[in-house]
PDB file of C-alpha atoms in Angstrom:
ATOM      1  CA  UNK A   1      99.146 -27.801 154.367  1.00  0.00           C
ATOM      2  CA  UNK A   2      98.499 -31.254 152.907  1.00  0.00           C
ATOM      3  CA  UNK A   3      95.029 -32.782 153.134  1.00  0.00           C
ATOM      4  CA  UNK A   4      96.285 -35.456 155.566  1.00  0.00           C
ATOM      5  CA  UNK A   5      97.863 -32.883 157.900  1.00  0.00           C
ATOM      6  CA  UNK A   6      94.717 -30.762 157.753  1.00  0.00           C
ATOM      7  CA  UNK A   7      92.517 -33.702 158.721  1.00  0.00           C
ATOM      8  CA  UNK A   8      94.880 -34.581 161.581  1.00  0.00           C
ATOM      9  CA  UNK A   9      94.693 -31.023 162.947  1.00  0.00           C
ATOM     10  CA  UNK A  10      90.887 -31.105 162.855  1.00  0.00           C
ATOM     11  CA  UNK A  11      90.792 -34.462 164.657  1.00  0.00           C
ATOM     12  CA  UNK A  12      93.175 -33.228 167.362  1.00  0.00           C
ATOM     13  CA  UNK A  13      91.008 -30.139 167.872  1.00  0.00           C
ATOM     14  CA  UNK A  14      87.851 -32.214 168.202  1.00  0.00           C
ATOM     15  CA  UNK A  15      89.581 -34.532 170.695  1.00  0.00           C
ATOM     16  CA  UNK A  16      90.717 -31.622 172.864  1.00  0.00           C
ATOM     17  CA  UNK A  17      87.190 -30.178 172.828  1.00  0.00           C
ATOM     18  CA  UNK A  18      85.655 -33.506 173.847  1.00  0.00           C
ATOM     19  CA  UNK A  19      88.082 -33.830 176.768  1.00  0.00           C
ATOM     20  CA  UNK A  20      87.195 -30.323 177.956  1.00  0.00           C
ATOM     21  CA  UNK A  21      83.468 -31.032 177.773  1.00  0.00           C
ATOM     22  CA  UNK A  22      83.795 -34.329 179.611  1.00  0.00           C
ATOM     23  CA  UNK A  23      85.714 -32.805 182.522  1.00  0.00           C
ATOM     24  CA  UNK A  24      82.953 -30.224 182.981  1.00  0.00           C
ATOM     25  CA  UNK A  25      79.989 -32.599 182.980  1.00  0.00           C
ATOM     26  CA  UNK A  26      78.868 -36.193 183.136  1.00  0.00           C
ATOM     27  CA  UNK A  27      75.922 -37.779 181.340  1.00  0.00           C
ATOM     28  CA  UNK A  28      73.380 -39.760 183.353  1.00  0.00           C
ATOM     29  CA  UNK A  29      70.347 -40.903 181.364  1.00  0.00           C
ATOM     30  CA  UNK A  30      68.838 -37.858 179.694  1.00  0.00           C
ATOM     31  CA  UNK A  31      70.271 -35.413 182.248  1.00  0.00           C
ATOM     32  CA  UNK A  32      73.627 -33.686 182.229  1.00  0.00           C
ATOM     33  CA  UNK A  33      75.368 -33.428 185.592  1.00  0.00           C
ATOM     34  CA  UNK A  34      77.638 -30.387 185.778  1.00  0.00           C
ATOM     35  CA  UNK A  35      80.604 -30.958 188.106  1.00  0.00           C
ATOM     36  CA  UNK A  36      81.633 -27.966 190.244  1.00  0.00           C
ATOM     37  CA  UNK A  37      85.130 -26.606 189.947  1.00  0.00           C
ATOM     38  CA  UNK A  38      87.394 -27.597 192.858  1.00  0.00           C
ATOM     39  CA  UNK A  39      87.357 -25.027 195.666  1.00  0.00           C
ATOM     40  CA  UNK A  40      90.755 -23.718 196.782  1.00  0.00           C
ATOM     41  CA  UNK A  41      89.825 -20.816 199.068  1.00  0.00           C
ATOM     42  CA  UNK A  42      87.105 -19.797 201.509  1.00  0.00           C
ATOM     43  CA  UNK A  43      84.560 -17.909 199.362  1.00  0.00           C
ATOM     44  CA  UNK A  44      84.107 -14.260 200.219  1.00  0.00           C
ATOM     45  CA  UNK A  45      80.328 -14.729 200.452  1.00  0.00           C
ATOM     46  CA  UNK A  46      80.990 -17.068 203.403  1.00  0.00           C
ATOM     47  CA  UNK A  47      83.647 -14.937 205.134  1.00  0.00           C
ATOM     48  CA  UNK A  48      84.328 -11.488 203.633  1.00  0.00           C
ATOM     49  CA  UNK A  49      87.795 -10.786 202.252  1.00  0.00           C
ATOM     50  CA  UNK A  50      88.645  -8.126 204.862  1.00  0.00           C
ATOM     51  CA  UNK A  51      87.734 -10.539 207.674  1.00  0.00           C
ATOM     52  CA  UNK A  52      89.914 -13.300 206.190  1.00  0.00           C
ATOM     53  CA  UNK A  53      92.778 -10.809 205.879  1.00  0.00           C
ATOM     54  CA  UNK A  54      92.318  -9.806 209.513  1.00  0.00           C
ATOM     55  CA  UNK A  55      92.243 -13.449 210.645  1.00  0.00           C
ATOM     56  CA  UNK A  56      95.536 -14.257 208.936  1.00  0.00           C
ATOM     57  CA  UNK A  57      97.177 -11.040 210.174  1.00  0.00           C
ATOM     58  CA  UNK A  58      96.355 -12.136 213.718  1.00  0.00           C
ATOM     59  CA  UNK A  59      97.900 -15.576 213.320  1.00  0.00           C
ATOM     60  CA  UNK A  60      95.008 -17.730 212.140  1.00  0.00           C
ATOM     61  CA  UNK A  61      96.183 -20.102 209.398  1.00  0.00           C
ATOM     62  CA  UNK A  62      93.934 -20.693 206.373  1.00  0.00           C
ATOM     63  CA  UNK A  63      95.331 -23.659 204.445  1.00  0.00           C
ATOM     64  CA  UNK A  64      94.347 -23.142 200.827  1.00  0.00           C
ATOM     65  CA  UNK A  65      94.330 -25.753 198.088  1.00  0.00           C
ATOM     66  CA  UNK A  66      92.004 -27.991 196.081  1.00  0.00           C
ATOM     67  CA  UNK A  67      93.460 -31.366 197.202  1.00  0.00           C
ATOM     68  CA  UNK A  68      92.710 -31.668 200.946  1.00  0.00           C
ATOM     69  CA  UNK A  69      93.528 -34.766 202.991  1.00  0.00           C
ATOM     70  CA  UNK A  70      90.596 -36.953 204.051  1.00  0.00           C
ATOM     71  CA  UNK A  71      89.405 -35.766 207.465  1.00  0.00           C
ATOM     72  CA  UNK A  72      87.385 -38.434 209.269  1.00  0.00           C
ATOM     73  CA  UNK A  73      86.437 -38.957 212.913  1.00  0.00           C
ATOM     74  CA  UNK A  74      85.723 -37.067 216.120  1.00  0.00           C
ATOM     75  CA  UNK A  75      88.339 -34.787 217.640  1.00  0.00           C
ATOM     76  CA  UNK A  76      88.405 -32.797 220.867  1.00  0.00           C
ATOM     77  CA  UNK A  77      90.259 -29.510 221.284  1.00  0.00           C
ATOM     78  CA  UNK A  78      90.924 -28.739 224.945  1.00  0.00           C
ATOM     79  CA  UNK A  79      91.555 -26.428 226.611  1.00  0.00           C
ATOM     80  CA  UNK A  80      90.518 -23.718 224.175  1.00  0.00           C
ATOM     81  CA  UNK A  81      92.954 -20.813 224.287  1.00  0.00           C
ATOM     82  CA  UNK A  82      91.426 -17.504 223.141  1.00  0.00           C
ATOM     83  CA  UNK A  83      93.757 -15.707 220.697  1.00  0.00           C
ATOM     84  CA  UNK A  84      91.812 -12.711 219.458  1.00  0.00           C
ATOM     85  CA  UNK A  85      88.299 -11.320 219.871  1.00  0.00           C
ATOM     86  CA  UNK A  86      87.616  -8.478 217.488  1.00  0.00           C
ATOM     87  CA  UNK A  87      84.841  -7.274 219.820  1.00  0.00           C
ATOM     88  CA  UNK A  88      87.311  -7.307 222.774  1.00  0.00           C
ATOM     89  CA  UNK A  89      85.165  -9.794 224.716  1.00  0.00           C
ATOM     90  CA  UNK A  90      86.895 -12.529 226.715  1.00  0.00           C
ATOM     91  CA  UNK A  91      85.197 -15.814 227.625  1.00  0.00           C
ATOM     92  CA  UNK A  92      87.499 -17.709 230.022  1.00  0.00           C
ATOM     93  CA  UNK A  93      85.047 -20.616 230.396  1.00  0.00           C
ATOM     94  CA  UNK A  94      85.273 -22.185 226.915  1.00  0.00           C
ATOM     95  CA  UNK A  95      86.880 -25.523 227.754  1.00  0.00           C
ATOM     96  CA  UNK A  96      86.070 -28.226 225.204  1.00  0.00           C
ATOM     97  CA  UNK A  97      85.210 -28.348 221.519  1.00  0.00           C
ATOM     98  CA  UNK A  98      84.198 -31.686 219.993  1.00  0.00           C
ATOM     99  CA  UNK A  99      84.369 -31.735 216.185  1.00  0.00           C
ATOM    100  CA  UNK A 100      82.978 -34.574 214.039  1.00  0.00           C
ATOM    101  CA  UNK A 101      83.932 -34.970 210.365  1.00  0.00           C
ATOM    102  CA  UNK A 102      82.393 -37.608 208.081  1.00  0.00           C
ATOM    103  CA  UNK A 103      81.379 -38.431 204.513  1.00  0.00           C
ATOM    104  CA  UNK A 104      84.014 -36.340 202.746  1.00  0.00           C
ATOM    105  CA  UNK A 105      83.631 -36.258 198.964  1.00  0.00           C
ATOM    106  CA  UNK A 106      86.374 -36.037 196.343  1.00  0.00           C
ATOM    107  CA  UNK A 107      85.879 -32.310 195.823  1.00  0.00           C
ATOM    108  CA  UNK A 108      85.875 -31.492 199.526  1.00  0.00           C
ATOM    109  CA  UNK A 109      82.217 -31.520 200.582  1.00  0.00           C
ATOM    110  CA  UNK A 110      81.982 -32.929 204.102  1.00  0.00           C
ATOM    111  CA  UNK A 111      79.546 -33.451 206.975  1.00  0.00           C
ATOM    112  CA  UNK A 112      80.462 -31.489 210.103  1.00  0.00           C
ATOM    113  CA  UNK A 113      78.943 -31.427 213.587  1.00  0.00           C
ATOM    114  CA  UNK A 114      80.245 -29.881 216.771  1.00  0.00           C
ATOM    115  CA  UNK A 115      79.486 -29.782 220.471  1.00  0.00           C
ATOM    116  CA  UNK A 116      80.906 -26.923 222.514  1.00  0.00           C
ATOM    117  CA  UNK A 117      81.119 -27.278 226.289  1.00  0.00           C
ATOM    118  CA  UNK A 118      81.114 -24.186 228.507  1.00  0.00           C
ATOM    119  CA  UNK A 119      82.096 -24.501 232.147  1.00  0.00           C
ATOM    120  CA  UNK A 120      79.410 -22.213 233.509  1.00  0.00           C
ATOM    121  CA  UNK A 121      80.015 -22.784 237.231  1.00  0.00           C
ATOM    122  CA  UNK A 122      83.782 -23.320 237.007  1.00  0.00           C
ATOM    123  CA  UNK A 123      83.184 -26.972 237.844  1.00  0.00           C
ATOM    124  CA  UNK A 124      84.444 -29.501 235.329  1.00  0.00           C
ATOM    125  CA  UNK A 125      81.465 -31.768 236.074  1.00  0.00           C
ATOM    126  CA  UNK A 126      78.880 -29.085 235.324  1.00  0.00           C
ATOM    127  CA  UNK A 127      79.039 -28.457 231.607  1.00  0.00           C
ATOM    128  CA  UNK A 128      76.634 -26.626 229.314  1.00  0.00           C
ATOM    129  CA  UNK A 129      76.340 -28.513 226.031  1.00  0.00           C
ATOM    130  CA  UNK A 130      75.960 -26.253 222.990  1.00  0.00           C
ATOM    131  CA  UNK A 131      75.236 -27.930 219.664  1.00  0.00           C
ATOM    132  CA  UNK A 132      76.229 -26.689 216.222  1.00  0.00           C
ATOM    133  CA  UNK A 133      74.106 -27.542 213.164  1.00  0.00           C
ATOM    134  CA  UNK A 134      76.302 -27.083 210.091  1.00  0.00           C
ATOM    135  CA  UNK A 135      75.565 -26.680 206.412  1.00  0.00           C
ATOM    136  CA  UNK A 136      77.720 -25.952 203.351  1.00  0.00           C
ATOM    137  CA  UNK A 137      80.698 -27.655 205.019  1.00  0.00           C
ATOM    138  CA  UNK A 138      83.768 -27.793 202.769  1.00  0.00           C
ATOM    139  CA  UNK A 139      87.379 -28.900 203.234  1.00  0.00           C
ATOM    140  CA  UNK A 140      90.260 -27.238 201.394  1.00  0.00           C
ATOM    141  CA  UNK A 141      94.009 -27.764 201.692  1.00  0.00           C
ATOM    142  CA  UNK A 142      96.760 -30.021 200.340  1.00  0.00           C
ATOM    143  CA  UNK A 143      97.036 -33.742 201.071  1.00  0.00           C
ATOM    144  CA  UNK A 144     100.771 -33.735 200.300  1.00  0.00           C
ATOM    145  CA  UNK A 145     101.472 -32.067 203.658  1.00  0.00           C
ATOM    146  CA  UNK A 146      98.166 -33.011 205.392  1.00  0.00           C
ATOM    147  CA  UNK A 147      97.282 -29.353 205.950  1.00  0.00           C
ATOM    148  CA  UNK A 148      93.566 -28.552 205.790  1.00  0.00           C
ATOM    149  CA  UNK A 149      90.945 -25.961 206.592  1.00  0.00           C
ATOM    150  CA  UNK A 150      87.257 -26.760 207.024  1.00  0.00           C
ATOM    151  CA  UNK A 151      84.677 -24.005 206.774  1.00  0.00           C
ATOM    152  CA  UNK A 152      80.912 -24.087 207.150  1.00  0.00           C
ATOM    153  CA  UNK A 153      77.835 -22.059 208.002  1.00  0.00           C
ATOM    154  CA  UNK A 154      76.191 -23.228 211.210  1.00  0.00           C
ATOM    155  CA  UNK A 155      73.538 -22.263 213.714  1.00  0.00           C
ATOM    156  CA  UNK A 156      74.619 -22.703 217.340  1.00  0.00           C
ATOM    157  CA  UNK A 157      72.103 -22.950 220.201  1.00  0.00           C
ATOM    158  CA  UNK A 158      72.268 -23.906 223.912  1.00  0.00           C
ATOM    159  CA  UNK A 159      69.902 -26.556 225.307  1.00  0.00           C
ATOM    160  CA  UNK A 160      67.598 -23.960 226.897  1.00  0.00           C
ATOM    161  CA  UNK A 161      67.455 -21.963 223.633  1.00  0.00           C
ATOM    162  CA  UNK A 162      68.008 -18.687 225.492  1.00  0.00           C
ATOM    163  CA  UNK A 163      70.161 -17.458 222.620  1.00  0.00           C
ATOM    164  CA  UNK A 164      71.312 -18.499 219.162  1.00  0.00           C
ATOM    165  CA  UNK A 165      73.865 -17.374 216.636  1.00  0.00           C
ATOM    166  CA  UNK A 166      74.571 -18.066 212.986  1.00  0.00           C
ATOM    167  CA  UNK A 167      78.277 -18.270 212.278  1.00  0.00           C
ATOM    168  CA  UNK A 168      80.824 -19.016 209.639  1.00  0.00           C
ATOM    169  CA  UNK A 169      82.999 -21.507 211.524  1.00  0.00           C
ATOM    170  CA  UNK A 170      86.516 -22.548 210.549  1.00  0.00           C
ATOM    171  CA  UNK A 171      88.787 -25.384 211.713  1.00  0.00           C
ATOM    172  CA  UNK A 172      92.431 -25.444 210.598  1.00  0.00           C
ATOM    173  CA  UNK A 173      95.359 -27.714 211.313  1.00  0.00           C
ATOM    174  CA  UNK A 174      97.595 -30.552 210.174  1.00  0.00           C
ATOM    175  CA  UNK A 175      96.036 -34.010 210.083  1.00  0.00           C
ATOM    176  CA  UNK A 176      97.989 -36.622 212.060  1.00  0.00           C
ATOM    177  CA  UNK A 177      97.401 -40.319 212.719  1.00  0.00           C
ATOM    178  CA  UNK A 178      95.640 -39.740 216.032  1.00  0.00           C
ATOM    179  CA  UNK A 179      94.598 -36.107 215.960  1.00  0.00           C
ATOM    180  CA  UNK A 180      95.026 -32.614 214.524  1.00  0.00           C
ATOM    181  CA  UNK A 181      98.276 -30.745 215.101  1.00  0.00           C
ATOM    182  CA  UNK A 182      98.280 -26.953 215.450  1.00  0.00           C
ATOM    183  CA  UNK A 183      94.475 -27.037 215.665  1.00  0.00           C
ATOM    184  CA  UNK A 184      92.780 -23.643 215.439  1.00  0.00           C
ATOM    185  CA  UNK A 185      89.120 -22.642 215.525  1.00  0.00           C
ATOM    186  CA  UNK A 186      87.416 -19.418 214.439  1.00  0.00           C
ATOM    187  CA  UNK A 187      83.848 -18.102 214.480  1.00  0.00           C
ATOM    188  CA  UNK A 188      82.617 -15.146 212.430  1.00  0.00           C
ATOM    189  CA  UNK A 189      79.200 -13.909 213.554  1.00  0.00           C
ATOM    190  CA  UNK A 190      76.650 -13.614 210.730  1.00  0.00           C
ATOM    191  CA  UNK A 191      73.481 -13.221 212.831  1.00  0.00           C
ATOM    192  CA  UNK A 192      72.303 -13.687 216.424  1.00  0.00           C
ATOM    193  CA  UNK A 193      69.213 -13.524 218.630  1.00  0.00           C
ATOM    194  CA  UNK A 194      67.769 -14.025 222.115  1.00  0.00           C
ATOM    195  CA  UNK A 195      69.948 -13.152 225.103  1.00  0.00           C
ATOM    196  CA  UNK A 196      72.942 -11.812 223.201  1.00  0.00           C
ATOM    197  CA  UNK A 197      74.839 -10.493 226.233  1.00  0.00           C
ATOM    198  CA  UNK A 198      77.470 -13.241 225.957  1.00  0.00           C
ATOM    199  CA  UNK A 199      77.687 -13.256 222.154  1.00  0.00           C
ATOM    200  CA  UNK A 200      79.942 -11.398 219.761  1.00  0.00           C
ATOM    201  CA  UNK A 201      78.359  -8.636 217.729  1.00  0.00           C
ATOM    202  CA  UNK A 202      77.371  -9.325 214.130  1.00  0.00           C
ATOM    203  CA  UNK A 203      80.370  -8.818 211.846  1.00  0.00           C
ATOM    204  CA  UNK A 204      82.951  -9.657 214.521  1.00  0.00           C
ATOM    205  CA  UNK A 205      85.002 -12.798 215.075  1.00  0.00           C
ATOM    206  CA  UNK A 206      86.893 -14.761 217.717  1.00  0.00           C
ATOM    207  CA  UNK A 207      89.705 -17.293 217.311  1.00  0.00           C
ATOM    208  CA  UNK A 208      91.098 -19.988 219.595  1.00  0.00           C
ATOM    209  CA  UNK A 209      94.062 -22.350 219.545  1.00  0.00           C
ATOM    210  CA  UNK A 210      94.020 -25.774 221.113  1.00  0.00           C
ATOM    211  CA  UNK A 211      95.847 -25.116 224.386  1.00  0.00           C
ATOM    212  CA  UNK A 212      98.349 -27.975 224.053  1.00  0.00           C
ATOM    213  CA  UNK A 213      98.650 -27.676 220.268  1.00  0.00           C
ATOM    214  CA  UNK A 214      96.988 -31.013 219.530  1.00  0.00           C
ATOM    215  CA  UNK A 215      93.310 -31.968 219.158  1.00  0.00           C
ATOM    216  CA  UNK A 216      93.067 -35.647 220.071  1.00  0.00           C
ATOM    217  CA  UNK A 217      90.933 -38.113 218.156  1.00  0.00           C
ATOM    218  CA  UNK A 218      88.284 -39.765 220.324  1.00  0.00           C
ATOM    219  CA  UNK A 219      85.925 -42.649 219.711  1.00  0.00           C
ATOM    220  CA  UNK A 220      82.790 -41.550 221.527  1.00  0.00           C
ATOM    221  CA  UNK A 221      79.654 -40.426 219.722  1.00  0.00           C
ATOM    222  CA  UNK A 222      77.540 -37.378 220.358  1.00  0.00           C
TER     223      UNK A 222
END
């Protein structure tokens, strides 16, 4: 190998190394910021592998991918159609689910809030508002076909605080101009407390489909 060719090979190697290092971190002042790798799947420490396998076997779609579409706004899924309850419990009163997405980052981190309305007295004007406080919310999917899945850990409590549960919650669907097509919702129970008579057991899950197949975008705040 000639000296010129040898020097060229060394320079190319150094360039490739510098590109690799730059994609893994950014420099800000005297601190190095390490960028996380893009997330393509729901981590098994959020929802165990056997539970994810069971969800998909029973028709729940998990849209995987590291390039999700941008999900922004408030959507309402109604009526909620129960698909499967692994604890065999049926709640016919789950009517409305409001889902708010905001502040999505390039690598999928997102803010998520939800309000669930239960028709306790079978009267559409008497609704029990149940809030969800989410953390670790992340969107995965592929923007080329607008398919996405959002997952998060959240604590859900009613206004009278008679019970609470900690869940891994999942929203899946296809983003449209004015809503979410084929919208599905799932809750995997991590922990619970209080009056648990109406709650799934720890380690079980329930899934719902939007009854008309489309979660409409709304412009009210909650």
